[in-house]
GROMACS .gro file of C-alpha atoms in nm:
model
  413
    1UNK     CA    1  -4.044  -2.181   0.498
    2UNK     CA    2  -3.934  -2.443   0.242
    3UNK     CA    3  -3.827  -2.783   0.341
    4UNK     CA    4  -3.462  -2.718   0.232
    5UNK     CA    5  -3.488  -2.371   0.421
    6UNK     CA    6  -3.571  -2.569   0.726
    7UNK     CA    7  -3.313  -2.809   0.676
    8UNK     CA    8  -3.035  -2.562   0.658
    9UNK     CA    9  -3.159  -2.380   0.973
   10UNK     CA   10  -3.187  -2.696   1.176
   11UNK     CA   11  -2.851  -2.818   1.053
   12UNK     CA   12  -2.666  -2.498   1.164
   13UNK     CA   13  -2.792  -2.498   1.477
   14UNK     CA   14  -2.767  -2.890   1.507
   15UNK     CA   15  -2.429  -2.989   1.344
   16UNK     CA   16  -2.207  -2.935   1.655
   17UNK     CA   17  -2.430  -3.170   1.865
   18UNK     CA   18  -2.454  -3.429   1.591
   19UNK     CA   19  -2.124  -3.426   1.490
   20UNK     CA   20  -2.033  -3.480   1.866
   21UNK     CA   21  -2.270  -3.745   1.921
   22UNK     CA   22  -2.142  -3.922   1.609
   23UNK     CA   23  -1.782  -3.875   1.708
   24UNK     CA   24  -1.859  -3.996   2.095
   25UNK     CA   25  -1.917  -4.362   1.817
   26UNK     CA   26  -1.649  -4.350   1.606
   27UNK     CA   27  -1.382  -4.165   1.795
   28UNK     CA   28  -1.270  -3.943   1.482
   29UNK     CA   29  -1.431  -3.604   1.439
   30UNK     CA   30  -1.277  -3.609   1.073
   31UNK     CA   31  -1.510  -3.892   1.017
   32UNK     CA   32  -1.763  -3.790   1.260
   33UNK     CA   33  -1.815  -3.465   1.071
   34UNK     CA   34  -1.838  -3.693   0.721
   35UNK     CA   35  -2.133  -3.852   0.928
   36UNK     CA   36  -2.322  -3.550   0.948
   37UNK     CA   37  -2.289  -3.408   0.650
   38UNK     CA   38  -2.403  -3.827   0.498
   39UNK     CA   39  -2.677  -3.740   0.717
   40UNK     CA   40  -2.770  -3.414   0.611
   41UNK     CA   41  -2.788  -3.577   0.231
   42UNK     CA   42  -3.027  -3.804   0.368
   43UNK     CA   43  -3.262  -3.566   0.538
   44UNK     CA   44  -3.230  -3.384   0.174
   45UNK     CA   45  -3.352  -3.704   0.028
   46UNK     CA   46  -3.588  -3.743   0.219
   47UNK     CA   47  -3.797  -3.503   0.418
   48UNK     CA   48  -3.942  -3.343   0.036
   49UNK     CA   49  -4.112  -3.651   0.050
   50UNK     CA   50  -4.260  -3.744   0.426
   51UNK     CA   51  -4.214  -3.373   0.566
   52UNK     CA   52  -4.042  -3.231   0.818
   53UNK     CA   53  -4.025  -3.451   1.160
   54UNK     CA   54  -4.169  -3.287   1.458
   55UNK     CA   55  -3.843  -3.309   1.666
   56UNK     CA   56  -3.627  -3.229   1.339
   57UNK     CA   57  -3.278  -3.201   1.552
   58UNK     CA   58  -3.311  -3.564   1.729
   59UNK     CA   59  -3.398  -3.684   1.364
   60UNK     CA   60  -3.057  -3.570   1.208
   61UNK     CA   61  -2.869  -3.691   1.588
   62UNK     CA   62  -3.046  -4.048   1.581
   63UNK     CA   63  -2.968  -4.090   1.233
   64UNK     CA   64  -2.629  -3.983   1.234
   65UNK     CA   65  -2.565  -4.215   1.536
   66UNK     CA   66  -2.731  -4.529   1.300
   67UNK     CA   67  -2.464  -4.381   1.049
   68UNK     CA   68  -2.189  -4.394   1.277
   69UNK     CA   69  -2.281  -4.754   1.453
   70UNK     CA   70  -2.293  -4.913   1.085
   71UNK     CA   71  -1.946  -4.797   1.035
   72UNK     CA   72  -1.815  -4.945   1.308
   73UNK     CA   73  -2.004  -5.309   1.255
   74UNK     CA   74  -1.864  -5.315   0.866
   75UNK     CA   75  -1.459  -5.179   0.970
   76UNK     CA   76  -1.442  -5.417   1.258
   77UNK     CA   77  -1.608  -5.660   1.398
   78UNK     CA   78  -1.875  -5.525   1.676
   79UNK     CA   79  -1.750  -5.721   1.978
   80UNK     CA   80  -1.418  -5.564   1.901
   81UNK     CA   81  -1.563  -5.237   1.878
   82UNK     CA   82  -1.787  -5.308   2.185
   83UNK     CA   83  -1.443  -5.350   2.407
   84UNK     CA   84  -1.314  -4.994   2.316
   85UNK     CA   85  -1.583  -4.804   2.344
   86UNK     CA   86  -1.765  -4.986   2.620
   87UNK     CA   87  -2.067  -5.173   2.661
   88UNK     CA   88  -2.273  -4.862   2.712
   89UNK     CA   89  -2.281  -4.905   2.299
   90UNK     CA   90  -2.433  -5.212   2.306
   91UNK     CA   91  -2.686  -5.197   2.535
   92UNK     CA   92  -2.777  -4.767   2.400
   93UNK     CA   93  -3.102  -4.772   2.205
   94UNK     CA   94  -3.096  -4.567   1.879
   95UNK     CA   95  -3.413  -4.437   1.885
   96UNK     CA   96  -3.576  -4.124   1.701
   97UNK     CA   97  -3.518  -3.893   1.998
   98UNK     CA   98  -3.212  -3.837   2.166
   99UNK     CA   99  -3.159  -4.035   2.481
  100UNK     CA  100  -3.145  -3.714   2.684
  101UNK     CA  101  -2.945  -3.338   2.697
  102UNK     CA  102  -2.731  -3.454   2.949
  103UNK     CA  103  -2.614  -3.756   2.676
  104UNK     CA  104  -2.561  -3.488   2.385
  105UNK     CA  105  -2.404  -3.205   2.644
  106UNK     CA  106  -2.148  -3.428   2.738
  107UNK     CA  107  -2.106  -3.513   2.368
  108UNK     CA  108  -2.082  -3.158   2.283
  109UNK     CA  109  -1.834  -3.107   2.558
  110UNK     CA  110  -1.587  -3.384   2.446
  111UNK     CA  111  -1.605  -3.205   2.104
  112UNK     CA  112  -1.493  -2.891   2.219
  113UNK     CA  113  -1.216  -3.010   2.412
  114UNK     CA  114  -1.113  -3.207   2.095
  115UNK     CA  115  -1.102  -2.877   1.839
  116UNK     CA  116  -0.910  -2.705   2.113
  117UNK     CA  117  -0.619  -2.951   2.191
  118UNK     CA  118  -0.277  -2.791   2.251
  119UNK     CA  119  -0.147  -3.034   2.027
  120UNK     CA  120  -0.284  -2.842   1.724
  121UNK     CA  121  -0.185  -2.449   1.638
  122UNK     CA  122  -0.359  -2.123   1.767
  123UNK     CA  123  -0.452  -2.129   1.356
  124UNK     CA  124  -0.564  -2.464   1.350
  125UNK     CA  125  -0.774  -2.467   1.663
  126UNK     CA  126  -0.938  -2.133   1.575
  127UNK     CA  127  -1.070  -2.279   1.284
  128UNK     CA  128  -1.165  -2.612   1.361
  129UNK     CA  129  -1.356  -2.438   1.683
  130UNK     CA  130  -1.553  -2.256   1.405
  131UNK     CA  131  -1.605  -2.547   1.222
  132UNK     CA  132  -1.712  -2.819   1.435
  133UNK     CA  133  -1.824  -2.669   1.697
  134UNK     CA  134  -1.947  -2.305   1.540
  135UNK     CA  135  -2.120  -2.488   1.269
  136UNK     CA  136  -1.974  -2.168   1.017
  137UNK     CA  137  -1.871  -2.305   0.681
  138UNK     CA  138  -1.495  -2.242   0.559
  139UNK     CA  139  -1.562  -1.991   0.305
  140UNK     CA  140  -1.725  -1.798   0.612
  141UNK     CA  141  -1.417  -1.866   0.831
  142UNK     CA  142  -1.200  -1.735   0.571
  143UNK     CA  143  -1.385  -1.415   0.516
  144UNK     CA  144  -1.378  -1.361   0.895
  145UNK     CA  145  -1.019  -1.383   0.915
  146UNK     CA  146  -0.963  -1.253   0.599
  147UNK     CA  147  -0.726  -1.514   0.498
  148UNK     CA  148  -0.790  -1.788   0.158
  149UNK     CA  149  -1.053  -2.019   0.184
  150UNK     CA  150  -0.801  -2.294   0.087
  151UNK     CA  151  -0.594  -2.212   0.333
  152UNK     CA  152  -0.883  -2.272   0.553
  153UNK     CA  153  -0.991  -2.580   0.411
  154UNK     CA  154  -0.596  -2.713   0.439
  155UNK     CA  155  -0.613  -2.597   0.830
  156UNK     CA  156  -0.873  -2.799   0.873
  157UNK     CA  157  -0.784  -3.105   0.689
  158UNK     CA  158  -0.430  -3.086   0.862
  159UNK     CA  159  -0.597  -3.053   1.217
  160UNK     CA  160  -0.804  -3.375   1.208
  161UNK     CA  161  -0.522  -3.552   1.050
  162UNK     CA  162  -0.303  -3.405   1.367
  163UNK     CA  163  -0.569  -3.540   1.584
  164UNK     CA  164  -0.571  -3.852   1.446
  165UNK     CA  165  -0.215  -3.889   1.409
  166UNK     CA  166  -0.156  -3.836   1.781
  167UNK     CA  167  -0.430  -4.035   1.838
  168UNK     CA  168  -0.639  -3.753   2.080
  169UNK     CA  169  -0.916  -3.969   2.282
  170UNK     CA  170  -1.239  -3.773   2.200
  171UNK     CA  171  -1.307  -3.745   2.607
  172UNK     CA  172  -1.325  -3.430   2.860
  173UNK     CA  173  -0.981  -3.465   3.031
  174UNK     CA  174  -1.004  -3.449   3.423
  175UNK     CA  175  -0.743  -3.345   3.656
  176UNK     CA  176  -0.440  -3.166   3.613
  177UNK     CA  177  -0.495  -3.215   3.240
  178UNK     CA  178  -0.815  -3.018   3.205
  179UNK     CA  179  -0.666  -2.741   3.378
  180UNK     CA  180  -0.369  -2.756   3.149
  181UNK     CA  181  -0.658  -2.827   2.768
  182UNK     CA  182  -0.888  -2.584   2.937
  183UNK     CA  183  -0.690  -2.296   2.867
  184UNK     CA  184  -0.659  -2.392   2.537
  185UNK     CA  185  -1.018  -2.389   2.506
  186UNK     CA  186  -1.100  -2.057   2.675
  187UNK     CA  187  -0.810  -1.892   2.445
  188UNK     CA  188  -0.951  -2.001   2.131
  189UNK     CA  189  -1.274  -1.870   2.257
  190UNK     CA  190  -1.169  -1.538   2.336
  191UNK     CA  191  -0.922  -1.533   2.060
  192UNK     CA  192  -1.249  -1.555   1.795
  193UNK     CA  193  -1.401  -1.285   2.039
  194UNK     CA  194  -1.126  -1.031   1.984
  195UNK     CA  195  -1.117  -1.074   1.611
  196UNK     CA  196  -1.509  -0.971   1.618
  197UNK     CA  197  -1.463  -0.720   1.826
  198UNK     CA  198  -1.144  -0.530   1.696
  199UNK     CA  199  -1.094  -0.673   1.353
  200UNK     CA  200  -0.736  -0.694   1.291
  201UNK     CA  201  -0.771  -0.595   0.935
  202UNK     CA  202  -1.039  -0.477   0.650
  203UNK     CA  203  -1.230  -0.226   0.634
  204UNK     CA  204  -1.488  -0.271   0.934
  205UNK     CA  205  -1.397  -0.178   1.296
  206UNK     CA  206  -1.667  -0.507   1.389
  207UNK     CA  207  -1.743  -0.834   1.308
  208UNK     CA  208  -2.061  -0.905   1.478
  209UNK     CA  209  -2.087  -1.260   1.381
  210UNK     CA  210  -1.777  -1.359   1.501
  211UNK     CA  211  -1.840  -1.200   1.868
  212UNK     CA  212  -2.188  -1.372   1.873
  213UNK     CA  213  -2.044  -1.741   1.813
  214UNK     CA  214  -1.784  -1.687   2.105
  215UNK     CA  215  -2.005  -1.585   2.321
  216UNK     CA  216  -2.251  -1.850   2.236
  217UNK     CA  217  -1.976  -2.098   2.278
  218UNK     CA  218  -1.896  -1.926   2.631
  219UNK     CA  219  -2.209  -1.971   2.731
  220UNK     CA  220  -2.288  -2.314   2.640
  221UNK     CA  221  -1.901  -2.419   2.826
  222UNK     CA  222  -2.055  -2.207   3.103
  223UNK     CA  223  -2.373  -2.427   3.159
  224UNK     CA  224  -2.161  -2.782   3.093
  225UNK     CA  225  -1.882  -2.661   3.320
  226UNK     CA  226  -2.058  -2.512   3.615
  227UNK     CA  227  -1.786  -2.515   3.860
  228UNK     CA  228  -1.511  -2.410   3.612
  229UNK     CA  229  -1.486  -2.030   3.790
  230UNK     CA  230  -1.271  -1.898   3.495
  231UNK     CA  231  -1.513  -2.050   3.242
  232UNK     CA  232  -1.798  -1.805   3.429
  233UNK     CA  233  -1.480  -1.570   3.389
  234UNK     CA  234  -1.457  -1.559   3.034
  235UNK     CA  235  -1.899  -1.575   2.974
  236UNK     CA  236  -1.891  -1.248   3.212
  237UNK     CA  237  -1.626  -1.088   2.999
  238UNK     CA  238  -1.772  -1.165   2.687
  239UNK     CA  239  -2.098  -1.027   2.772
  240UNK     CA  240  -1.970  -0.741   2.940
  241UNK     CA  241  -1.762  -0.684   2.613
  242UNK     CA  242  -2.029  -0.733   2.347
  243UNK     CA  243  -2.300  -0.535   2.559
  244UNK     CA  244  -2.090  -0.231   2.384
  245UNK     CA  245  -2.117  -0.371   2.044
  246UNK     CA  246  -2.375  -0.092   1.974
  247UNK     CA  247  -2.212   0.177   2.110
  248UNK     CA  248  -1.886   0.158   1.979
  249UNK     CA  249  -1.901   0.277   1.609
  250UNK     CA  250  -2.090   0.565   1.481
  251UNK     CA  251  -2.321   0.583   1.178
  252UNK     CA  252  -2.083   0.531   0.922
  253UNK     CA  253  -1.922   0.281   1.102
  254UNK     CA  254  -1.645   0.498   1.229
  255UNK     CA  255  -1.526   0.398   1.579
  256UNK     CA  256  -1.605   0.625   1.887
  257UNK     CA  257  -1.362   0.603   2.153
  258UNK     CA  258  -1.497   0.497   2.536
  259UNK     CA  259  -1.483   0.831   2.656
  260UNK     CA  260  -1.764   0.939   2.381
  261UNK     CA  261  -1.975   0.604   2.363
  262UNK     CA  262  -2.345   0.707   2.413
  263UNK     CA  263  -2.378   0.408   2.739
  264UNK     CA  264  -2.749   0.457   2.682
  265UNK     CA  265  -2.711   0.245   2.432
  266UNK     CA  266  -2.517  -0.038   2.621
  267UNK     CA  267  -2.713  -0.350   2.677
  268UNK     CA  268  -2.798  -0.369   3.008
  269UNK     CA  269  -2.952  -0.745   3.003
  270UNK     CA  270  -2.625  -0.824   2.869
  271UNK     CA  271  -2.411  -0.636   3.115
  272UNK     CA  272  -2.686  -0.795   3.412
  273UNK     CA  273  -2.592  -1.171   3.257
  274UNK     CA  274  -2.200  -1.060   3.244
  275UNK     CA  275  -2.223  -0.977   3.650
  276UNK     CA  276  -2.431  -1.273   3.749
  277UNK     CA  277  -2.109  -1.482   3.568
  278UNK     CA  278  -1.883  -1.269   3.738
  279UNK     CA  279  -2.016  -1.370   4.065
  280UNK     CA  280  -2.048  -1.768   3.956
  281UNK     CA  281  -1.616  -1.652   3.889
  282UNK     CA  282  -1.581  -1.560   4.264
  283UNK     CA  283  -1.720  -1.841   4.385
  284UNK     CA  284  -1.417  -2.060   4.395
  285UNK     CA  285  -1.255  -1.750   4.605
  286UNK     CA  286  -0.984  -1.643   4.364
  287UNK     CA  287  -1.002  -1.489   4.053
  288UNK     CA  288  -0.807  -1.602   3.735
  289UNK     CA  289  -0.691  -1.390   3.438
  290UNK     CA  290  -1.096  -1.420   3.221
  291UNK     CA  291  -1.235  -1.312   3.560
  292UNK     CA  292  -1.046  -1.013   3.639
  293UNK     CA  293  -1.021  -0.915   3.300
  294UNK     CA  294  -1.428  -0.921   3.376
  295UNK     CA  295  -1.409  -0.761   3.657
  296UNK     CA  296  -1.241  -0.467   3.471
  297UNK     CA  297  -1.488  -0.480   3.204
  298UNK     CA  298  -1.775  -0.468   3.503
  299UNK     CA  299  -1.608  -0.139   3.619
  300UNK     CA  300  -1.695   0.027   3.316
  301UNK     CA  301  -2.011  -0.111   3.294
  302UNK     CA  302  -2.106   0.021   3.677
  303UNK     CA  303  -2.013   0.416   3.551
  304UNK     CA  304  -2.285   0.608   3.430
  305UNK     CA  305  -2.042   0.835   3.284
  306UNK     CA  306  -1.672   0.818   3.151
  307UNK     CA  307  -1.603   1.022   3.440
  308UNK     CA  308  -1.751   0.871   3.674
  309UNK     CA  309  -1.495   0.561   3.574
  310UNK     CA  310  -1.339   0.401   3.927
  311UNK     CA  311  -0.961   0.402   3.783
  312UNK     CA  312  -0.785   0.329   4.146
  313UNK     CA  313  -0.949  -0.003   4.081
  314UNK     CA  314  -0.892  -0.031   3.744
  315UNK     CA  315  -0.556  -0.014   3.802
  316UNK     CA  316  -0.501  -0.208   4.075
  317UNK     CA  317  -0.685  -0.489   3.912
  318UNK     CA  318  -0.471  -0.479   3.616
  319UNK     CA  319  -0.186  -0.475   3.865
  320UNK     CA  320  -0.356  -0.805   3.979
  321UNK     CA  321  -0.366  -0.902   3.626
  322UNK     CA  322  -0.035  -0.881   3.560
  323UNK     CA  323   0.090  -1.082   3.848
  324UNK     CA  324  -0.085  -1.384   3.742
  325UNK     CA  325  -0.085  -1.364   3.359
  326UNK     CA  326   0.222  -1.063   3.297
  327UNK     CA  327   0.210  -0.919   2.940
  328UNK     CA  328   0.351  -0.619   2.815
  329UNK     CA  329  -0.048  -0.548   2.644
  330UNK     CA  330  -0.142  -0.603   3.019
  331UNK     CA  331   0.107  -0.346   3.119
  332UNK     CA  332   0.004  -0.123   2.867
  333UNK     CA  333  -0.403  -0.122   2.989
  334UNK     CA  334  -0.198  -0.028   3.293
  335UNK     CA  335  -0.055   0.241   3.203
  336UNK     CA  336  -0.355   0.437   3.074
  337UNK     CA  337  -0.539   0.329   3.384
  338UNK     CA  338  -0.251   0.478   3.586
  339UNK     CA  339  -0.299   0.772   3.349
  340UNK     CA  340  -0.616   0.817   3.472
  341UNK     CA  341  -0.596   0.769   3.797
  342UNK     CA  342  -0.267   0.912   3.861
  343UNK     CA  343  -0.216   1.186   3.598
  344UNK     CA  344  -0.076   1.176   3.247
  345UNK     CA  345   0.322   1.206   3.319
  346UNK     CA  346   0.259   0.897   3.560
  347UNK     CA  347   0.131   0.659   3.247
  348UNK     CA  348   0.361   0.795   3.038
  349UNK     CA  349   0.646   0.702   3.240
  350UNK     CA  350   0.513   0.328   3.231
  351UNK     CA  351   0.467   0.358   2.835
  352UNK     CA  352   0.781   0.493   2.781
  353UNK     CA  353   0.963   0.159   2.968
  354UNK     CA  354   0.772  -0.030   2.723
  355UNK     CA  355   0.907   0.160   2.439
  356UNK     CA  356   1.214   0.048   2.540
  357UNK     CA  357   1.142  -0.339   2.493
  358UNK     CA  358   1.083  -0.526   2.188
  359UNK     CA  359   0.769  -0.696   2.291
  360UNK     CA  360   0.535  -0.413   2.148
  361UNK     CA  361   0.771  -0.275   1.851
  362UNK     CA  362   0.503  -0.343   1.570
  363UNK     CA  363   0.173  -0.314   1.814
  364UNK     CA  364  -0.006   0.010   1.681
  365UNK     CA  365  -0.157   0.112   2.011
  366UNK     CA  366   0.156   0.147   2.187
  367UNK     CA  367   0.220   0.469   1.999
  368UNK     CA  368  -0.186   0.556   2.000
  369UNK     CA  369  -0.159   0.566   2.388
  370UNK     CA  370   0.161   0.743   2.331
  371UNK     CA  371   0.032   0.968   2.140
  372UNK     CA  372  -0.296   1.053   2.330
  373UNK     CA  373  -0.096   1.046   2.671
  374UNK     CA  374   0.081   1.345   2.491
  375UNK     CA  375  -0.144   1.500   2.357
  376UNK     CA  376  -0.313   1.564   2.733
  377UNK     CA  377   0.017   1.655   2.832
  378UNK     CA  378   0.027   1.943   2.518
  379UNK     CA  379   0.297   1.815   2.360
  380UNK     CA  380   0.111   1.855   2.068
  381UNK     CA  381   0.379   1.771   1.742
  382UNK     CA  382   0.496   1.495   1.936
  383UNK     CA  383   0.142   1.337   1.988
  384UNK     CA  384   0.090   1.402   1.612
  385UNK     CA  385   0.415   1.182   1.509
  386UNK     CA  386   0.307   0.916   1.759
  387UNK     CA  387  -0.024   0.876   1.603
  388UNK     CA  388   0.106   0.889   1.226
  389UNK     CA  389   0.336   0.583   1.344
  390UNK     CA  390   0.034   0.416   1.482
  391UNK     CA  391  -0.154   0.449   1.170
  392UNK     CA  392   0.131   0.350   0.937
  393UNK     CA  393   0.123   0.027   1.205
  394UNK     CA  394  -0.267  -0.060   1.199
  395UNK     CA  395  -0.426  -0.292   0.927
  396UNK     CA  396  -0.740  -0.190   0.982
  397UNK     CA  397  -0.867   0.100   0.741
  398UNK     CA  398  -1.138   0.271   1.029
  399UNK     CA  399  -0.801   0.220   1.285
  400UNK     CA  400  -0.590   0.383   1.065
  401UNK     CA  401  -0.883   0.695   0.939
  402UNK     CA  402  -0.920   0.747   1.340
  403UNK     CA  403  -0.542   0.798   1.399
  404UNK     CA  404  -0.512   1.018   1.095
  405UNK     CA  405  -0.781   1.227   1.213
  406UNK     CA  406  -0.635   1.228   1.563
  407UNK     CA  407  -0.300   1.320   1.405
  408UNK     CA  408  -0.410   1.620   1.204
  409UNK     CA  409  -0.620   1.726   1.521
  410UNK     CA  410  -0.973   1.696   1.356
  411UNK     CA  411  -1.068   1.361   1.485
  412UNK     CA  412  -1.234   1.219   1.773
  413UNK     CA  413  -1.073   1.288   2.082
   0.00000   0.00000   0.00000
């Protein structure tokens, strides 16, 4: 592996730590991220020349905290400096190595809480998330959501100008107001989840990548927030989720529905990891909205077979669900787990109530459940118009070749 291979691995990996740790300094992740990529130049410069370090990570963190200490000394003077950001600066030795994981975790946790404040959009969050903390460049970002790299790149800009505008502290907020930034967090999170696993548009049912840095990010807010229960919440559902990945689209990339996923092909160690966070969930004694939306997930994963599914609990935990986070999509899973557990005409009855409403008007599976709710019913032409209005609905092209095929009665059911 070439030096500038190297680099770019390390970096990747690196980038959210070091941009944190620089930020933690200069209390700007706009300029904190400028810091790392000054320091990335550097290492460019000049690791051809005396190799790769042995501990190349702590090389690009140390330096970028030099970086970021510099900056301060030549805007203001350092005493100044010294009184808002504490004496800890003074007296904190910028060595080579990193003064320990617990120093850069924290870091790393301020930054996250910092991409995700309520005070910027869903849009702007999702995509600073990716950036700062994700480490994926905006022309990857873009392709993932399928939306112009420059309107990425202005998201971005606009968000750390927003930040800095309102003057966000770069800090882990305690009390009432983590509860109240948490959620911000773990919705971003899930949000970049759901994209990679049900792509809202293009031509691919999956986007692998985009599941893998959610649930890395779940993970890593699991093991710096080890008494957050919904934080376990969320980890269990993502792994749950993603132990499906495999599973859930055939050889051509066409999806296959739950009832004909081949669960040999689930990952267990993934589903294993996804229960041990479930339990880390119930140890604060309640569950919140991630965790029983895991615990849902976890009933699936405990069926051998589709019919072996426990629905009675499904549906009473997305009765449970909808008590403590109501949503007519909640209300809708529902539905086809009263469907299941209860008989057809009982979901549809719940489906139909939601017809009524305009929550769901343009939300393609409304009519798919519809439509396969009548279809087990054998109201055949009736299913077939319900899933032609789904399809016309979807954006995604394997969504929409699935509900055509279901329509004409030649496609997976």
């Amino acid at each position: 592996m070439t030096v500038h291979s190297t680099l770019d691995t390390v970096f990747r990996m690196e980038s959210p730590r070091i941009i944190a740790a620089a930020a933690r300094i200069v209390r700007d992740v706009g300029i904190a991220e400028e810091i790392a990529q000054d320091t990335l130049v550097a290492a460019l410069e000049q690791w051809p020349a005396t190799g790769v370090p042995d501990r190349p990570g702590a090389w690009l963190t140390a330096a970028a905290k030099n970086r970021a200490v510099d900056l301060v000394r030549r805007r203001e003077t350092y005493a100044r400096k010294l009184a808002e950001a504490g004496r800890e600066l003074a007296e904190e030795s910028y060595d080579p190595e990193p003064s320990g994981p617990g120093d850069i975790d924290d870091d790393l946790l301020r930054l996250i809480f910092t991409a995700c404040h309520p005070v910027l959009s869903a849009e702007a969050r999702t995509a600073l998330t990716l950036r700062l903390v994700g480490g994926l460049r905006t022309d990857e970002i873009a392709r993932a959501f399928l939306v112009p790299e420059p309107t990425v790149a202005q998201r971005i800009v606009r968000a750390k100008r927003t930040l800095a505008k309102a003057g966000v502290e770069f800090e882990v907020p305690y009390g009432e107001e983590r509860a109240a930034r948490l959620g911000s967090v773990l919705d971003v999170i899930y949000l970049i989840f759901n994209e990679g696993y049900a792509a809202t548009a293009g031509d691919d049912l999956l986007r692998p990548a985009l599941c893998e840095d959610a649930l890395r990010l779940a993970r890593v807010l699991a093991g710096l927030m080890p008494k957050e229960g919904e934080v376990h919440g969320l980890a269990a559902l993502l792994e749950i989720q993603a132990s499906r990945t495999a599973a859930r689209t055939g050889p051509d990339g066409e999806p296959v529905l739950l009832a004909d996923q081949n669960r040999s092909r689930w990952n267990r160690l993934m589903i294993l990891r996804g229960f041990a966070s479930l339990e880390r969930a119930a140890e604060g004694g309640t569950y919140g909205p991630y965790a029983l939306q895991a615990a849902i997930a976890a009933c699936h994963a405990k069926a051998l077979t589709y019919e072996e599914t426990d629905w009675r609990t499904i549906a009473a935990l997305y009765g449970r669900l909808a008590a403590v986070a109501p949503s007519p999509v909640v209300e809708l899973n529902r539905a086809v787990a009263v469907s299941m557990a209860e008989g057809p005409e009982a979901g549809l009855a719940l489906v139909d109530a939601l017809s009524d409403g305009p929550a769901l008007a343009g939300y393609h599976l409304l009519p798919s459940v519809r439509g396969d709710l009548l279809a087990r019913l054998g109201r055949s032409e009736e299913a077939r118009a319900e899933f032609e209005r789904a399809a016309a609905l979807t954006r995604n092209e394997r969504e929409r070749e699935l509900l055509l095929g279901r329509a004409r009665g030649t496609g997976v059911q």
